[in-house]
Amino acid sequence: MKKQCRLASGLVSEQFPRVSDIVIRMTYYQKAAIPILMVRNVNFWPSRHAYFKMDCMIKGCSDGGFDLTSVISNMIKIHKKSEKGKLLCNGTIDALASDHASIAYQITIRYNKT
Ligand SMILES: [Zn+2]
């Protein structure tokens, strides 16, 4: 299922031919005594699929995750190089509230010279 989404999204080089690479730095937070779950860097380059939906790291969360697609496509539209923000997971877990997880992200995009 998820693999199909990724394939359907096309390659970065097809979707965003002006982009040479994208780095997404994410800090995952959970609603818990130790709020920082992990820090992760994800790199995209032209031969990778343009799939910018990150999984929620909380066990049992369904349909959750953090979709950076619109943030990234808007950045590319205006040729923006970096952006910071926060997203809440909108997935649901029976036992947990909807604000069970969030990320702080920092996106850096490099563009081709031509
Ligand atoms: Zn979640």
Short mmCIF file of N, CA and C and ligand atoms in Angstrom, two decimals:
data_model
loop_
_atom_site.label_atom_id
_atom_site.label_comp_id
_atom_site.label_asym_id
_atom_site.label_seq_id
_atom_site.Cartn_x
_atom_site.Cartn_y
_atom_site.Cartn_z
N MET A 1 0.85 -1.20 0.00
CA MET A 1 0.00 0.00 0.00
C MET A 1 0.88 1.25 0.00
N LYS A 2 1.76 1.31 0.99
CA LYS A 2 2.61 2.48 1.09
C LYS A 2 3.60 2.54 -0.08
N LYS A 3 4.06 1.37 -0.48
CA LYS A 3 5.00 1.32 -1.60
C LYS A 3 4.34 1.84 -2.87
N GLN A 4 3.07 1.52 -3.05
CA GLN A 4 2.35 2.00 -4.23
C GLN A 4 2.25 3.52 -4.23
N CYS A 5 1.97 4.09 -3.07
CA CYS A 5 1.91 5.55 -2.97
C CYS A 5 3.24 6.15 -3.40
N ARG A 6 4.31 5.51 -2.93
CA ARG A 6 5.63 6.04 -3.21
C ARG A 6 5.92 5.98 -4.71
N LEU A 7 5.56 4.85 -5.33
CA LEU A 7 5.81 4.71 -6.77
C LEU A 7 4.94 5.68 -7.56
N ALA A 8 3.71 5.87 -7.09
CA ALA A 8 2.78 6.75 -7.81
C ALA A 8 3.22 8.20 -7.75
N SER A 9 4.05 8.54 -6.77
CA SER A 9 4.43 9.93 -6.61
C SER A 9 5.46 10.38 -7.65
N GLY A 10 6.09 9.46 -8.35
CA GLY A 10 7.06 9.85 -9.39
C GLY A 10 8.39 10.24 -8.80
N LEU A 11 9.36 10.43 -9.65
CA LEU A 11 10.69 10.77 -9.18
C LEU A 11 10.83 12.27 -8.95
N VAL A 12 11.73 12.62 -8.05
CA VAL A 12 12.01 14.03 -7.80
C VAL A 12 12.39 14.73 -9.11
N SER A 13 13.20 14.05 -9.94
CA SER A 13 13.66 14.67 -11.19
C SER A 13 12.50 14.95 -12.16
N GLU A 14 11.45 14.13 -12.07
CA GLU A 14 10.28 14.35 -12.93
C GLU A 14 9.37 15.43 -12.37
N GLN A 15 9.14 15.35 -11.05
CA GLN A 15 8.22 16.28 -10.41
C GLN A 15 8.84 17.68 -10.27
N PHE A 16 10.10 17.70 -9.90
CA PHE A 16 10.76 18.97 -9.60
C PHE A 16 12.13 19.00 -10.29
N PRO A 17 12.15 19.19 -11.61
CA PRO A 17 13.41 19.10 -12.36
C PRO A 17 14.46 20.13 -11.94
N ARG A 18 14.04 21.21 -11.29
CA ARG A 18 15.01 22.23 -10.90
C ARG A 18 15.76 21.89 -9.61
N VAL A 19 15.30 20.86 -8.91
CA VAL A 19 15.85 20.56 -7.59
C VAL A 19 17.07 19.64 -7.69
N SER A 20 18.14 19.98 -7.00
CA SER A 20 19.29 19.07 -6.97
C SER A 20 19.31 18.21 -5.71
N ASP A 21 18.87 18.73 -4.59
CA ASP A 21 18.62 17.86 -3.44
C ASP A 21 17.78 18.54 -2.37
N ILE A 22 17.17 17.69 -1.57
CA ILE A 22 16.31 18.14 -0.48
C ILE A 22 16.76 17.43 0.78
N VAL A 23 16.94 18.19 1.85
CA VAL A 23 17.25 17.58 3.14
C VAL A 23 16.15 17.97 4.12
N ILE A 24 15.58 16.96 4.73
CA ILE A 24 14.57 17.20 5.75
C ILE A 24 15.14 16.76 7.08
N ARG A 25 15.24 17.69 8.02
CA ARG A 25 15.71 17.36 9.36
C ARG A 25 14.50 17.41 10.28
N MET A 26 14.23 16.29 10.91
CA MET A 26 13.03 16.20 11.73
C MET A 26 13.37 15.83 13.15
N THR A 27 12.72 16.48 14.08
CA THR A 27 12.77 16.05 15.48
C THR A 27 11.38 15.53 15.81
N TYR A 28 11.32 14.29 16.21
CA TYR A 28 10.04 13.67 16.57
C TYR A 28 9.78 13.88 18.04
N TYR A 29 8.57 14.32 18.33
CA TYR A 29 8.15 14.48 19.72
C TYR A 29 6.98 13.56 20.01
N GLN A 30 6.94 13.06 21.20
CA GLN A 30 5.78 12.30 21.63
C GLN A 30 5.27 12.91 22.93
N LYS A 31 3.99 12.66 23.21
CA LYS A 31 3.43 13.17 24.44
C LYS A 31 3.77 12.18 25.55
N ALA A 32 4.86 12.43 26.22
CA ALA A 32 5.33 11.48 27.24
C ALA A 32 6.30 12.19 28.14
N ALA A 33 6.77 11.47 29.14
CA ALA A 33 7.71 12.04 30.10
C ALA A 33 9.01 12.46 29.42
N ILE A 34 9.43 11.67 28.45
CA ILE A 34 10.61 12.03 27.66
C ILE A 34 10.12 12.40 26.27
N PRO A 35 9.91 13.68 26.04
CA PRO A 35 9.19 14.07 24.82
C PRO A 35 9.95 13.89 23.51
N ILE A 36 11.28 13.99 23.53
CA ILE A 36 11.98 13.85 22.26
C ILE A 36 12.23 12.38 21.96
N LEU A 37 11.61 11.93 20.89
CA LEU A 37 11.68 10.52 20.53
C LEU A 37 12.93 10.24 19.71
N MET A 38 13.16 11.04 18.71
CA MET A 38 14.35 10.86 17.88
C MET A 38 14.54 12.05 16.95
N VAL A 39 15.75 12.15 16.44
CA VAL A 39 16.07 13.16 15.44
C VAL A 39 16.51 12.41 14.20
N ARG A 40 16.02 12.84 13.07
CA ARG A 40 16.26 12.07 11.85
C ARG A 40 16.46 13.02 10.68
N ASN A 41 17.42 12.68 9.84
CA ASN A 41 17.60 13.42 8.59
C ASN A 41 17.18 12.53 7.43
N VAL A 42 16.41 13.09 6.53
CA VAL A 42 16.04 12.34 5.34
C VAL A 42 16.48 13.15 4.12
N ASN A 43 17.22 12.49 3.24
CA ASN A 43 17.72 13.16 2.04
C ASN A 43 16.97 12.68 0.81
N PHE A 44 16.70 13.63 -0.06
CA PHE A 44 16.10 13.29 -1.35
C PHE A 44 16.99 13.85 -2.44
N TRP A 45 17.17 13.07 -3.49
CA TRP A 45 17.87 13.58 -4.65
C TRP A 45 17.09 13.18 -5.89
N PRO A 46 17.51 13.66 -7.08
CA PRO A 46 16.63 13.52 -8.25
C PRO A 46 16.19 12.10 -8.58
N SER A 47 17.00 11.09 -8.26
CA SER A 47 16.61 9.73 -8.63
C SER A 47 15.69 9.07 -7.61
N ARG A 48 15.37 9.76 -6.53
CA ARG A 48 14.47 9.19 -5.52
C ARG A 48 13.02 9.57 -5.79
N HIS A 49 12.10 8.81 -5.23
CA HIS A 49 10.69 9.14 -5.39
C HIS A 49 10.33 10.37 -4.57
N ALA A 50 9.49 11.19 -5.17
CA ALA A 50 9.07 12.43 -4.52
C ALA A 50 7.93 12.13 -3.56
N TYR A 51 8.26 11.37 -2.54
CA TYR A 51 7.26 10.95 -1.55
C TYR A 51 7.65 11.53 -0.21
N PHE A 52 6.91 12.54 0.24
CA PHE A 52 7.34 13.31 1.40
C PHE A 52 6.44 13.09 2.61
N LYS A 53 5.80 11.94 2.65
CA LYS A 53 4.98 11.65 3.81
C LYS A 53 5.77 10.77 4.77
N MET A 54 6.04 11.30 5.96
CA MET A 54 6.83 10.58 6.94
C MET A 54 5.92 9.83 7.90
N ASP A 55 6.37 8.66 8.29
CA ASP A 55 5.57 7.85 9.20
C ASP A 55 5.57 8.42 10.60
N CYS A 56 4.48 8.16 11.28
CA CYS A 56 4.43 8.42 12.72
C CYS A 56 5.19 7.29 13.40
N MET A 57 5.97 7.64 14.41
CA MET A 57 6.81 6.63 15.06
C MET A 57 6.11 5.95 16.24
N ILE A 58 4.89 6.35 16.50
CA ILE A 58 4.20 5.79 17.67
C ILE A 58 3.52 4.47 17.29
N LYS A 59 3.80 3.46 18.07
CA LYS A 59 3.23 2.13 17.81
C LYS A 59 1.72 2.18 17.90
N GLY A 60 1.06 1.59 16.93
CA GLY A 60 -0.39 1.50 16.99
C GLY A 60 -1.11 2.66 16.33
N CYS A 61 -0.36 3.64 15.88
CA CYS A 61 -0.99 4.78 15.22
C CYS A 61 -1.37 4.36 13.80
N SER A 62 -2.63 4.55 13.45
CA SER A 62 -3.03 4.19 12.09
C SER A 62 -3.43 5.43 11.31
N ASP A 63 -3.11 5.42 10.04
CA ASP A 63 -3.38 6.53 9.13
C ASP A 63 -2.69 7.82 9.59
N GLY A 64 -1.68 7.68 10.40
CA GLY A 64 -1.00 8.87 10.87
C GLY A 64 0.19 9.22 10.00
N GLY A 65 0.98 10.14 10.49
CA GLY A 65 2.17 10.53 9.76
C GLY A 65 2.17 12.02 9.54
N PHE A 66 3.21 12.44 8.85
CA PHE A 66 3.46 13.86 8.67
C PHE A 66 3.70 14.11 7.20
N ASP A 67 2.77 14.79 6.58
CA ASP A 67 2.84 14.98 5.14
C ASP A 67 3.47 16.33 4.81
N LEU A 68 4.68 16.28 4.29
CA LEU A 68 5.40 17.51 3.97
C LEU A 68 5.28 17.87 2.49
N THR A 69 4.43 17.15 1.76
CA THR A 69 4.32 17.36 0.32
C THR A 69 3.97 18.80 -0.04
N SER A 70 2.95 19.35 0.62
CA SER A 70 2.51 20.69 0.24
C SER A 70 3.54 21.74 0.64
N VAL A 71 4.19 21.53 1.79
CA VAL A 71 5.24 22.46 2.23
C VAL A 71 6.35 22.50 1.18
N ILE A 72 6.79 21.32 0.77
CA ILE A 72 7.92 21.24 -0.16
C ILE A 72 7.53 21.76 -1.54
N SER A 73 6.35 21.41 -2.03
CA SER A 73 6.01 21.89 -3.37
C SER A 73 5.80 23.40 -3.38
N ASN A 74 5.29 23.95 -2.27
CA ASN A 74 5.17 25.41 -2.20
C ASN A 74 6.53 26.10 -2.16
N MET A 75 7.47 25.49 -1.44
CA MET A 75 8.83 26.04 -1.38
C MET A 75 9.44 26.08 -2.77
N ILE A 76 9.28 24.98 -3.51
CA ILE A 76 9.89 24.89 -4.84
C ILE A 76 9.25 25.89 -5.80
N LYS A 77 7.95 26.06 -5.64
CA LYS A 77 7.22 27.01 -6.49
C LYS A 77 7.82 28.42 -6.40
N ILE A 78 8.20 28.82 -5.19
CA ILE A 78 8.75 30.16 -5.03
C ILE A 78 10.27 30.16 -4.87
N HIS A 79 10.88 29.00 -5.15
CA HIS A 79 12.34 28.87 -5.13
C HIS A 79 12.93 29.16 -3.76
N LYS A 80 12.23 28.78 -2.74
CA LYS A 80 12.68 29.02 -1.37
C LYS A 80 13.70 27.96 -0.98
N LYS A 81 14.72 28.37 -0.22
CA LYS A 81 15.80 27.44 0.11
C LYS A 81 15.65 26.76 1.45
N SER A 82 15.00 27.41 2.39
CA SER A 82 14.83 26.73 3.68
C SER A 82 13.53 27.14 4.35
N GLU A 83 13.06 26.27 5.18
CA GLU A 83 11.78 26.47 5.84
C GLU A 83 11.76 25.66 7.13
N LYS A 84 11.14 26.23 8.15
CA LYS A 84 10.99 25.52 9.42
C LYS A 84 9.53 25.49 9.79
N GLY A 85 9.14 24.47 10.52
CA GLY A 85 7.75 24.44 10.98
C GLY A 85 7.49 23.25 11.87
N LYS A 86 6.23 23.10 12.21
CA LYS A 86 5.81 21.99 13.06
C LYS A 86 4.57 21.35 12.49
N LEU A 87 4.44 20.06 12.71
CA LEU A 87 3.24 19.34 12.28
C LEU A 87 2.81 18.40 13.39
N LEU A 88 1.49 18.28 13.53
CA LEU A 88 0.94 17.29 14.44
C LEU A 88 0.55 16.05 13.66
N CYS A 89 0.71 14.89 14.27
CA CYS A 89 0.20 13.68 13.65
C CYS A 89 -1.32 13.71 13.75
N ASN A 90 -1.98 13.43 12.61
CA ASN A 90 -3.44 13.39 12.68
C ASN A 90 -3.98 11.96 12.61
N GLY A 91 -3.12 11.02 12.90
CA GLY A 91 -3.57 9.64 12.99
C GLY A 91 -4.29 9.40 14.29
N THR A 92 -4.92 8.25 14.39
CA THR A 92 -5.67 7.96 15.60
C THR A 92 -5.19 6.67 16.24
N ILE A 93 -5.15 6.69 17.54
CA ILE A 93 -4.89 5.50 18.33
C ILE A 93 -5.97 5.46 19.39
N ASP A 94 -6.54 4.32 19.58
CA ASP A 94 -7.65 4.20 20.54
C ASP A 94 -7.30 4.81 21.88
N ALA A 95 -6.14 4.43 22.39
CA ALA A 95 -5.82 4.79 23.76
C ALA A 95 -5.20 6.19 23.90
N LEU A 96 -4.84 6.78 22.76
CA LEU A 96 -4.10 8.04 22.84
C LEU A 96 -4.85 9.19 22.19
N ALA A 97 -4.59 10.36 22.70
CA ALA A 97 -5.21 11.55 22.13
C ALA A 97 -4.58 11.87 20.77
N SER A 98 -5.25 12.73 20.01
CA SER A 98 -4.77 13.03 18.67
C SER A 98 -3.47 13.81 18.69
N ASP A 99 -3.14 14.40 19.83
CA ASP A 99 -1.87 15.13 19.88
C ASP A 99 -0.75 14.25 20.45
N HIS A 100 -0.81 12.97 20.15
CA HIS A 100 0.17 12.03 20.72
C HIS A 100 1.57 12.23 20.16
N ALA A 101 1.66 12.82 18.96
CA ALA A 101 2.98 12.95 18.36
C ALA A 101 3.03 14.18 17.46
N SER A 102 4.22 14.74 17.36
CA SER A 102 4.41 15.88 16.47
C SER A 102 5.85 15.90 15.99
N ILE A 103 6.10 16.67 14.96
CA ILE A 103 7.48 16.86 14.53
C ILE A 103 7.77 18.35 14.38
N ALA A 104 9.03 18.68 14.58
CA ALA A 104 9.54 19.98 14.17
C ALA A 104 10.44 19.68 12.97
N TYR A 105 10.23 20.40 11.89
CA TYR A 105 11.01 20.08 10.70
C TYR A 105 11.78 21.31 10.22
N GLN A 106 12.87 21.00 9.56
CA GLN A 106 13.66 22.04 8.91
C GLN A 106 14.01 21.48 7.53
N ILE A 107 13.57 22.16 6.51
CA ILE A 107 13.77 21.66 5.15
C ILE A 107 14.75 22.58 4.42
N THR A 108 15.73 21.97 3.79
CA THR A 108 16.68 22.72 2.99
C THR A 108 16.66 22.17 1.58
N ILE A 109 16.48 23.04 0.62
CA ILE A 109 16.42 22.60 -0.78
C ILE A 109 17.51 23.31 -1.57
N ARG A 110 18.23 22.51 -2.35
CA ARG A 110 19.22 23.09 -3.25
C ARG A 110 18.70 22.94 -4.68
N TYR A 111 18.97 23.96 -5.47
CA TYR A 111 18.45 23.97 -6.84
C TYR A 111 19.59 23.87 -7.85
N ASN A 112 19.26 23.34 -9.01
CA ASN A 112 20.23 23.30 -10.10
C ASN A 112 20.53 24.71 -10.59
N LYS A 113 21.73 24.88 -11.06
CA LYS A 113 22.13 26.22 -11.50
C LYS A 113 21.41 26.64 -12.77
N THR A 114 21.17 25.70 -13.65
CA THR A 114 20.57 26.06 -14.94
C THR A 114 19.09 26.36 -14.84
ZN ZN B 1 0.59 9.15 15.04
#
